[in-house]
Amino acid sequence: MTPIARNRAIGPVLAFALFGADQWLKGYVTGPLGIDRIGDVMDLLPIFALRYTENPGISLGMFSATSDAMRWGLVAVTGTIALIVTVWMMRERKLADIVPLALILGGALGNIRDRVQFGYVIDFADLHFGDFRPFMIFNLADAAISIGVVLLLARALLVREKPTHTADETRAETQ
């Protein structure tokens, strides 16, 4: 297997592993831990609690799906985005480009499954400092999407690939 094929194989494996971990964790929180109704809370640390909530929208609760048509519209839009991310990921060659896309894809699939199954996304992770919450309540899928986007942006803004040829070599090849 070539290094590029290996990298491309890692992407879907990572995405599906993340999807599985997200679904397992949501099931564990709402099943054995019994945090399955709005308002249910389990304090784990002074700054972190498991707090059940249902998110009918997308990022930061925007575009709340208040009807079945809106719900399925969100499923269609996020499904289309997931498909685009999949194609993009499979076209990349470098693991540093594939991993962030796999994080985004795995997270998107986890949240899409929730929306299809329940009509909303289950969120439960509550990072807080007293009453200050730097993030809304989230889940593993949300965290993976956010980390993937930050990694993509950092790579796009900070990492410059070195050209394989110098300007003089390029000019000599075209003459």
JSON list of C-alpha atoms in Angstrom, two decimals:
[
{"chain": "A", "resi": 1, "resn": "MET", "atom": "CA", "xyz": [0.00, 0.00, 0.00]},
{"chain": "A", "resi": 2, "resn": "THR", "atom": "CA", "xyz": [1.39, 3.40, -0.95]},
{"chain": "A", "resi": 3, "resn": "PRO", "atom": "CA", "xyz": [1.67, 6.14, 1.66]},
{"chain": "A", "resi": 4, "resn": "ILE", "atom": "CA", "xyz": [-1.09, 8.12, -0.07]},
{"chain": "A", "resi": 5, "resn": "ALA", "atom": "CA", "xyz": [-3.43, 5.09, -0.11]},
{"chain": "A", "resi": 6, "resn": "ARG", "atom": "CA", "xyz": [-2.64, 4.47, 3.57]},
{"chain": "A", "resi": 7, "resn": "ASN", "atom": "CA", "xyz": [-3.44, 8.09, 4.43]},
{"chain": "A", "resi": 8, "resn": "ARG", "atom": "CA", "xyz": [-6.67, 7.94, 2.46]},
{"chain": "A", "resi": 9, "resn": "ALA", "atom": "CA", "xyz": [-7.65, 4.71, 4.24]},
{"chain": "A", "resi": 10, "resn": "ILE", "atom": "CA", "xyz": [-7.05, 6.30, 7.64]},
{"chain": "A", "resi": 11, "resn": "GLY", "atom": "CA", "xyz": [-9.59, 9.07, 6.96]},
{"chain": "A", "resi": 12, "resn": "PRO", "atom": "CA", "xyz": [-12.76, 6.94, 6.79]},
{"chain": "A", "resi": 13, "resn": "VAL", "atom": "CA", "xyz": [-11.53, 4.69, 9.61]},
{"chain": "A", "resi": 14, "resn": "LEU", "atom": "CA", "xyz": [-11.03, 7.72, 11.86]},
{"chain": "A", "resi": 15, "resn": "ALA", "atom": "CA", "xyz": [-14.38, 9.23, 10.84]},
{"chain": "A", "resi": 16, "resn": "PHE", "atom": "CA", "xyz": [-16.29, 6.02, 11.59]},
{"chain": "A", "resi": 17, "resn": "ALA", "atom": "CA", "xyz": [-14.41, 5.47, 14.86]},
{"chain": "A", "resi": 18, "resn": "LEU", "atom": "CA", "xyz": [-15.35, 8.97, 15.95]},
{"chain": "A", "resi": 19, "resn": "PHE", "atom": "CA", "xyz": [-18.95, 8.41, 14.86]},
{"chain": "A", "resi": 20, "resn": "GLY", "atom": "CA", "xyz": [-19.05, 5.20, 16.91]},
{"chain": "A", "resi": 21, "resn": "ALA", "atom": "CA", "xyz": [-17.47, 6.84, 19.97]},
{"chain": "A", "resi": 22, "resn": "ASP", "atom": "CA", "xyz": [-19.94, 9.74, 19.77]},
{"chain": "A", "resi": 23, "resn": "GLN", "atom": "CA", "xyz": [-22.94, 7.42, 19.55]},
{"chain": "A", "resi": 24, "resn": "TRP", "atom": "CA", "xyz": [-21.62, 5.17, 22.33]},
{"chain": "A", "resi": 25, "resn": "LEU", "atom": "CA", "xyz": [-20.99, 8.12, 24.62]},
{"chain": "A", "resi": 26, "resn": "LYS", "atom": "CA", "xyz": [-24.45, 9.58, 24.02]},
{"chain": "A", "resi": 27, "resn": "GLY", "atom": "CA", "xyz": [-25.93, 6.16, 24.75]},
{"chain": "A", "resi": 28, "resn": "TYR", "atom": "CA", "xyz": [-23.88, 5.81, 27.93]},
{"chain": "A", "resi": 29, "resn": "VAL", "atom": "CA", "xyz": [-24.86, 9.24, 29.23]},
{"chain": "A", "resi": 30, "resn": "THR", "atom": "CA", "xyz": [-28.56, 8.75, 28.47]},
{"chain": "A", "resi": 31, "resn": "GLY", "atom": "CA", "xyz": [-28.62, 5.02, 29.37]},
{"chain": "A", "resi": 32, "resn": "PRO", "atom": "CA", "xyz": [-26.60, 3.74, 32.32]},
{"chain": "A", "resi": 33, "resn": "LEU", "atom": "CA", "xyz": [-25.95, 7.22, 33.73]},
{"chain": "A", "resi": 34, "resn": "GLY", "atom": "CA", "xyz": [-29.64, 8.10, 33.41]},
{"chain": "A", "resi": 35, "resn": "ILE", "atom": "CA", "xyz": [-29.06, 11.67, 32.23]},
{"chain": "A", "resi": 36, "resn": "ASP", "atom": "CA", "xyz": [-31.87, 11.63, 29.70]},
{"chain": "A", "resi": 37, "resn": "ARG", "atom": "CA", "xyz": [-34.28, 14.48, 30.46]},
{"chain": "A", "resi": 38, "resn": "ILE", "atom": "CA", "xyz": [-33.82, 18.21, 30.07]},
{"chain": "A", "resi": 39, "resn": "GLY", "atom": "CA", "xyz": [-32.53, 19.49, 33.39]},
{"chain": "A", "resi": 40, "resn": "ASP", "atom": "CA", "xyz": [-30.77, 16.25, 34.39]},
{"chain": "A", "resi": 41, "resn": "VAL", "atom": "CA", "xyz": [-27.27, 17.08, 35.64]},
{"chain": "A", "resi": 42, "resn": "MET", "atom": "CA", "xyz": [-24.30, 15.15, 37.01]},
{"chain": "A", "resi": 43, "resn": "ASP", "atom": "CA", "xyz": [-21.46, 17.32, 38.31]},
{"chain": "A", "resi": 44, "resn": "LEU", "atom": "CA", "xyz": [-18.12, 15.66, 37.60]},
{"chain": "A", "resi": 45, "resn": "LEU", "atom": "CA", "xyz": [-15.72, 18.52, 38.36]},
{"chain": "A", "resi": 46, "resn": "PRO", "atom": "CA", "xyz": [-16.18, 22.06, 39.63]},
{"chain": "A", "resi": 47, "resn": "ILE", "atom": "CA", "xyz": [-15.86, 23.22, 36.01]},
{"chain": "A", "resi": 48, "resn": "PHE", "atom": "CA", "xyz": [-17.47, 20.30, 34.13]},
{"chain": "A", "resi": 49, "resn": "ALA", "atom": "CA", "xyz": [-20.85, 18.62, 34.31]},
{"chain": "A", "resi": 50, "resn": "LEU", "atom": "CA", "xyz": [-22.96, 16.27, 32.26]},
{"chain": "A", "resi": 51, "resn": "ARG", "atom": "CA", "xyz": [-26.13, 18.27, 31.56]},
{"chain": "A", "resi": 52, "resn": "TYR", "atom": "CA", "xyz": [-28.72, 16.83, 29.15]},
{"chain": "A", "resi": 53, "resn": "THR", "atom": "CA", "xyz": [-30.15, 19.10, 26.51]},
{"chain": "A", "resi": 54, "resn": "GLU", "atom": "CA", "xyz": [-31.74, 18.70, 23.09]},
{"chain": "A", "resi": 55, "resn": "ASN", "atom": "CA", "xyz": [-30.51, 20.90, 20.25]},
{"chain": "A", "resi": 56, "resn": "PRO", "atom": "CA", "xyz": [-33.01, 21.18, 17.39]},
{"chain": "A", "resi": 57, "resn": "GLY", "atom": "CA", "xyz": [-30.68, 23.53, 15.49]},
{"chain": "A", "resi": 58, "resn": "ILE", "atom": "CA", "xyz": [-27.11, 23.45, 14.33]},
{"chain": "A", "resi": 59, "resn": "SER", "atom": "CA", "xyz": [-24.01, 25.25, 15.62]},
{"chain": "A", "resi": 60, "resn": "LEU", "atom": "CA", "xyz": [-24.83, 27.46, 18.61]},
{"chain": "A", "resi": 61, "resn": "GLY", "atom": "CA", "xyz": [-28.50, 26.49, 18.27]},
{"chain": "A", "resi": 62, "resn": "MET", "atom": "CA", "xyz": [-28.87, 28.48, 15.04]},
{"chain": "A", "resi": 63, "resn": "PHE", "atom": "CA", "xyz": [-31.42, 27.44, 12.41]},
{"chain": "A", "resi": 64, "resn": "SER", "atom": "CA", "xyz": [-33.63, 25.66, 14.90]},
{"chain": "A", "resi": 65, "resn": "ALA", "atom": "CA", "xyz": [-35.80, 23.07, 13.21]},
{"chain": "A", "resi": 66, "resn": "THR", "atom": "CA", "xyz": [-39.28, 23.86, 14.48]},
{"chain": "A", "resi": 67, "resn": "SER", "atom": "CA", "xyz": [-41.10, 21.61, 12.01]},
{"chain": "A", "resi": 68, "resn": "ASP", "atom": "CA", "xyz": [-40.58, 18.26, 10.31]},
{"chain": "A", "resi": 69, "resn": "ALA", "atom": "CA", "xyz": [-39.83, 20.03, 7.02]},
{"chain": "A", "resi": 70, "resn": "MET", "atom": "CA", "xyz": [-37.08, 22.07, 8.70]},
{"chain": "A", "resi": 71, "resn": "ARG", "atom": "CA", "xyz": [-35.72, 18.97, 10.44]},
{"chain": "A", "resi": 72, "resn": "TRP", "atom": "CA", "xyz": [-35.39, 17.06, 7.18]},
{"chain": "A", "resi": 73, "resn": "GLY", "atom": "CA", "xyz": [-34.05, 20.19, 5.48]},
{"chain": "A", "resi": 74, "resn": "LEU", "atom": "CA", "xyz": [-31.26, 20.31, 8.06]},
{"chain": "A", "resi": 75, "resn": "VAL", "atom": "CA", "xyz": [-30.61, 16.60, 7.52]},
{"chain": "A", "resi": 76, "resn": "ALA", "atom": "CA", "xyz": [-30.38, 17.21, 3.76]},
{"chain": "A", "resi": 77, "resn": "VAL", "atom": "CA", "xyz": [-28.07, 20.22, 4.10]},
{"chain": "A", "resi": 78, "resn": "THR", "atom": "CA", "xyz": [-25.76, 18.60, 6.66]},
{"chain": "A", "resi": 79, "resn": "GLY", "atom": "CA", "xyz": [-25.80, 15.34, 4.68]},
{"chain": "A", "resi": 80, "resn": "THR", "atom": "CA", "xyz": [-24.74, 17.24, 1.56]},
{"chain": "A", "resi": 81, "resn": "ILE", "atom": "CA", "xyz": [-21.95, 18.93, 3.51]},
{"chain": "A", "resi": 82, "resn": "ALA", "atom": "CA", "xyz": [-20.84, 15.52, 4.84]},
{"chain": "A", "resi": 83, "resn": "LEU", "atom": "CA", "xyz": [-20.75, 14.18, 1.28]},
{"chain": "A", "resi": 84, "resn": "ILE", "atom": "CA", "xyz": [-18.65, 17.14, 0.11]},
{"chain": "A", "resi": 85, "resn": "VAL", "atom": "CA", "xyz": [-16.26, 16.67, 3.05]},
{"chain": "A", "resi": 86, "resn": "THR", "atom": "CA", "xyz": [-15.98, 12.95, 2.17]},
{"chain": "A", "resi": 87, "resn": "VAL", "atom": "CA", "xyz": [-15.05, 13.71, -1.44]},
{"chain": "A", "resi": 88, "resn": "TRP", "atom": "CA", "xyz": [-12.60, 16.39, -0.31]},
{"chain": "A", "resi": 89, "resn": "MET", "atom": "CA", "xyz": [-11.03, 14.05, 2.25]},
{"chain": "A", "resi": 90, "resn": "MET", "atom": "CA", "xyz": [-10.59, 11.25, -0.29]},
{"chain": "A", "resi": 91, "resn": "ARG", "atom": "CA", "xyz": [-8.85, 13.62, -2.72]},
{"chain": "A", "resi": 92, "resn": "GLU", "atom": "CA", "xyz": [-6.27, 14.76, -0.18]},
{"chain": "A", "resi": 93, "resn": "ARG", "atom": "CA", "xyz": [-2.87, 13.11, 0.01]},
{"chain": "A", "resi": 94, "resn": "LYS", "atom": "CA", "xyz": [-1.37, 14.27, 3.29]},
{"chain": "A", "resi": 95, "resn": "LEU", "atom": "CA", "xyz": [-2.47, 12.91, 6.63]},
{"chain": "A", "resi": 96, "resn": "ALA", "atom": "CA", "xyz": [-2.31, 16.44, 8.07]},
{"chain": "A", "resi": 97, "resn": "ASP", "atom": "CA", "xyz": [-5.08, 17.42, 5.62]},
{"chain": "A", "resi": 98, "resn": "ILE", "atom": "CA", "xyz": [-7.06, 14.19, 5.96]},
{"chain": "A", "resi": 99, "resn": "VAL", "atom": "CA", "xyz": [-7.32, 14.06, 9.77]},
{"chain": "A", "resi": 100, "resn": "PRO", "atom": "CA", "xyz": [-9.17, 17.38, 10.22]},
{"chain": "A", "resi": 101, "resn": "LEU", "atom": "CA", "xyz": [-11.62, 16.41, 7.48]},
{"chain": "A", "resi": 102, "resn": "ALA", "atom": "CA", "xyz": [-12.16, 13.01, 9.13]},
{"chain": "A", "resi": 103, "resn": "LEU", "atom": "CA", "xyz": [-12.91, 14.76, 12.44]},
{"chain": "A", "resi": 104, "resn": "ILE", "atom": "CA", "xyz": [-15.47, 16.99, 10.72]},
{"chain": "A", "resi": 105, "resn": "LEU", "atom": "CA", "xyz": [-17.01, 14.04, 8.87]},
{"chain": "A", "resi": 106, "resn": "GLY", "atom": "CA", "xyz": [-17.24, 11.79, 11.94]},
{"chain": "A", "resi": 107, "resn": "GLY", "atom": "CA", "xyz": [-18.81, 14.56, 13.99]},
{"chain": "A", "resi": 108, "resn": "ALA", "atom": "CA", "xyz": [-21.26, 15.44, 11.24]},
{"chain": "A", "resi": 109, "resn": "LEU", "atom": "CA", "xyz": [-22.35, 11.81, 10.90]},
{"chain": "A", "resi": 110, "resn": "GLY", "atom": "CA", "xyz": [-22.95, 11.55, 14.66]},
{"chain": "A", "resi": 111, "resn": "ASN", "atom": "CA", "xyz": [-25.14, 14.63, 14.73]},
{"chain": "A", "resi": 112, "resn": "ILE", "atom": "CA", "xyz": [-26.96, 13.67, 11.53]},
{"chain": "A", "resi": 113, "resn": "ARG", "atom": "CA", "xyz": [-27.86, 10.30, 13.04]},
{"chain": "A", "resi": 114, "resn": "ASP", "atom": "CA", "xyz": [-29.28, 12.01, 16.14]},
{"chain": "A", "resi": 115, "resn": "ARG", "atom": "CA", "xyz": [-31.36, 14.36, 14.02]},
{"chain": "A", "resi": 116, "resn": "VAL", "atom": "CA", "xyz": [-32.72, 11.48, 11.92]},
{"chain": "A", "resi": 117, "resn": "GLN", "atom": "CA", "xyz": [-33.47, 9.30, 14.96]},
{"chain": "A", "resi": 118, "resn": "PHE", "atom": "CA", "xyz": [-34.74, 11.89, 17.44]},
{"chain": "A", "resi": 119, "resn": "GLY", "atom": "CA", "xyz": [-35.40, 15.11, 15.53]},
{"chain": "A", "resi": 120, "resn": "TYR", "atom": "CA", "xyz": [-32.70, 16.89, 17.57]},
{"chain": "A", "resi": 121, "resn": "VAL", "atom": "CA", "xyz": [-29.07, 16.45, 18.59]},
{"chain": "A", "resi": 122, "resn": "ILE", "atom": "CA", "xyz": [-28.30, 15.22, 22.10]},
{"chain": "A", "resi": 123, "resn": "ASP", "atom": "CA", "xyz": [-25.83, 17.52, 23.87]},
{"chain": "A", "resi": 124, "resn": "PHE", "atom": "CA", "xyz": [-24.49, 16.88, 27.36]},
{"chain": "A", "resi": 125, "resn": "ALA", "atom": "CA", "xyz": [-20.98, 18.27, 27.94]},
{"chain": "A", "resi": 126, "resn": "ASP", "atom": "CA", "xyz": [-21.12, 21.44, 30.03]},
{"chain": "A", "resi": 127, "resn": "LEU", "atom": "CA", "xyz": [-17.81, 23.25, 30.54]},
{"chain": "A", "resi": 128, "resn": "HIS", "atom": "CA", "xyz": [-18.36, 26.18, 32.89]},
{"chain": "A", "resi": 129, "resn": "PHE", "atom": "CA", "xyz": [-16.56, 28.50, 35.25]},
{"chain": "A", "resi": 130, "resn": "GLY", "atom": "CA", "xyz": [-19.20, 29.46, 37.78]},
{"chain": "A", "resi": 131, "resn": "ASP", "atom": "CA", "xyz": [-22.02, 30.90, 35.68]},
{"chain": "A", "resi": 132, "resn": "PHE", "atom": "CA", "xyz": [-19.70, 31.66, 32.75]},
{"chain": "A", "resi": 133, "resn": "ARG", "atom": "CA", "xyz": [-19.93, 29.17, 29.89]},
{"chain": "A", "resi": 134, "resn": "PRO", "atom": "CA", "xyz": [-17.36, 29.75, 27.13]},
{"chain": "A", "resi": 135, "resn": "PHE", "atom": "CA", "xyz": [-19.24, 27.20, 25.00]},
{"chain": "A", "resi": 136, "resn": "MET", "atom": "CA", "xyz": [-22.81, 26.10, 24.74]},
{"chain": "A", "resi": 137, "resn": "ILE", "atom": "CA", "xyz": [-23.51, 22.58, 26.00]},
{"chain": "A", "resi": 138, "resn": "PHE", "atom": "CA", "xyz": [-21.99, 20.24, 23.41]},
{"chain": "A", "resi": 139, "resn": "ASN", "atom": "CA", "xyz": [-21.17, 16.62, 22.60]},
{"chain": "A", "resi": 140, "resn": "LEU", "atom": "CA", "xyz": [-18.18, 14.69, 21.25]},
{"chain": "A", "resi": 141, "resn": "ALA", "atom": "CA", "xyz": [-19.32, 15.22, 17.64]},
{"chain": "A", "resi": 142, "resn": "ASP", "atom": "CA", "xyz": [-19.46, 19.00, 18.15]},
{"chain": "A", "resi": 143, "resn": "ALA", "atom": "CA", "xyz": [-15.98, 19.00, 19.69]},
{"chain": "A", "resi": 144, "resn": "ALA", "atom": "CA", "xyz": [-14.58, 16.94, 16.78]},
{"chain": "A", "resi": 145, "resn": "ILE", "atom": "CA", "xyz": [-16.14, 19.28, 14.20]},
{"chain": "A", "resi": 146, "resn": "SER", "atom": "CA", "xyz": [-14.74, 22.34, 16.00]},
{"chain": "A", "resi": 147, "resn": "ILE", "atom": "CA", "xyz": [-11.26, 20.86, 16.35]},
{"chain": "A", "resi": 148, "resn": "GLY", "atom": "CA", "xyz": [-11.29, 19.77, 12.70]},
{"chain": "A", "resi": 149, "resn": "VAL", "atom": "CA", "xyz": [-12.25, 23.27, 11.53]},
{"chain": "A", "resi": 150, "resn": "VAL", "atom": "CA", "xyz": [-9.56, 24.89, 13.71]},
{"chain": "A", "resi": 151, "resn": "LEU", "atom": "CA", "xyz": [-6.94, 22.48, 12.34]},
{"chain": "A", "resi": 152, "resn": "LEU", "atom": "CA", "xyz": [-8.02, 23.18, 8.74]},
{"chain": "A", "resi": 153, "resn": "LEU", "atom": "CA", "xyz": [-7.87, 26.93, 9.30]},
{"chain": "A", "resi": 154, "resn": "ALA", "atom": "CA", "xyz": [-4.52, 26.74, 11.07]},
{"chain": "A", "resi": 155, "resn": "ARG", "atom": "CA", "xyz": [-3.08, 24.64, 8.28]},
{"chain": "A", "resi": 156, "resn": "ALA", "atom": "CA", "xyz": [-4.48, 26.95, 5.60]},
{"chain": "A", "resi": 157, "resn": "LEU", "atom": "CA", "xyz": [-3.23, 30.11, 7.31]},
{"chain": "A", "resi": 158, "resn": "LEU", "atom": "CA", "xyz": [0.04, 29.00, 8.89]},
{"chain": "A", "resi": 159, "resn": "VAL", "atom": "CA", "xyz": [1.49, 26.14, 6.87]},
{"chain": "A", "resi": 160, "resn": "ARG", "atom": "CA", "xyz": [3.05, 26.91, 3.55]},
{"chain": "A", "resi": 161, "resn": "GLU", "atom": "CA", "xyz": [4.24, 24.01, 1.47]},
{"chain": "A", "resi": 162, "resn": "LYS", "atom": "CA", "xyz": [7.71, 24.48, 0.05]},
{"chain": "A", "resi": 163, "resn": "PRO", "atom": "CA", "xyz": [7.75, 24.51, -3.72]},
{"chain": "A", "resi": 164, "resn": "THR", "atom": "CA", "xyz": [9.33, 21.45, -5.29]},
{"chain": "A", "resi": 165, "resn": "HIS", "atom": "CA", "xyz": [11.24, 23.63, -7.79]},
{"chain": "A", "resi": 166, "resn": "THR", "atom": "CA", "xyz": [13.00, 26.94, -7.44]},
{"chain": "A", "resi": 167, "resn": "ALA", "atom": "CA", "xyz": [11.96, 29.80, -9.69]},
{"chain": "A", "resi": 168, "resn": "ASP", "atom": "CA", "xyz": [15.16, 29.35, -11.76]},
{"chain": "A", "resi": 169, "resn": "GLU", "atom": "CA", "xyz": [14.44, 25.65, -12.27]},
{"chain": "A", "resi": 170, "resn": "THR", "atom": "CA", "xyz": [10.88, 26.41, -13.34]},
{"chain": "A", "resi": 171, "resn": "ARG", "atom": "CA", "xyz": [12.06, 29.02, -15.86]},
{"chain": "A", "resi": 172, "resn": "ALA", "atom": "CA", "xyz": [14.69, 26.62, -17.23]},
{"chain": "A", "resi": 173, "resn": "GLU", "atom": "CA", "xyz": [12.06, 23.88, -17.70]},
{"chain": "A", "resi": 174, "resn": "THR", "atom": "CA", "xyz": [9.75, 26.19, -19.69]},
{"chain": "A", "resi": 175, "resn": "GLN", "atom": "CA", "xyz": [12.48, 27.36, -22.07]}
]
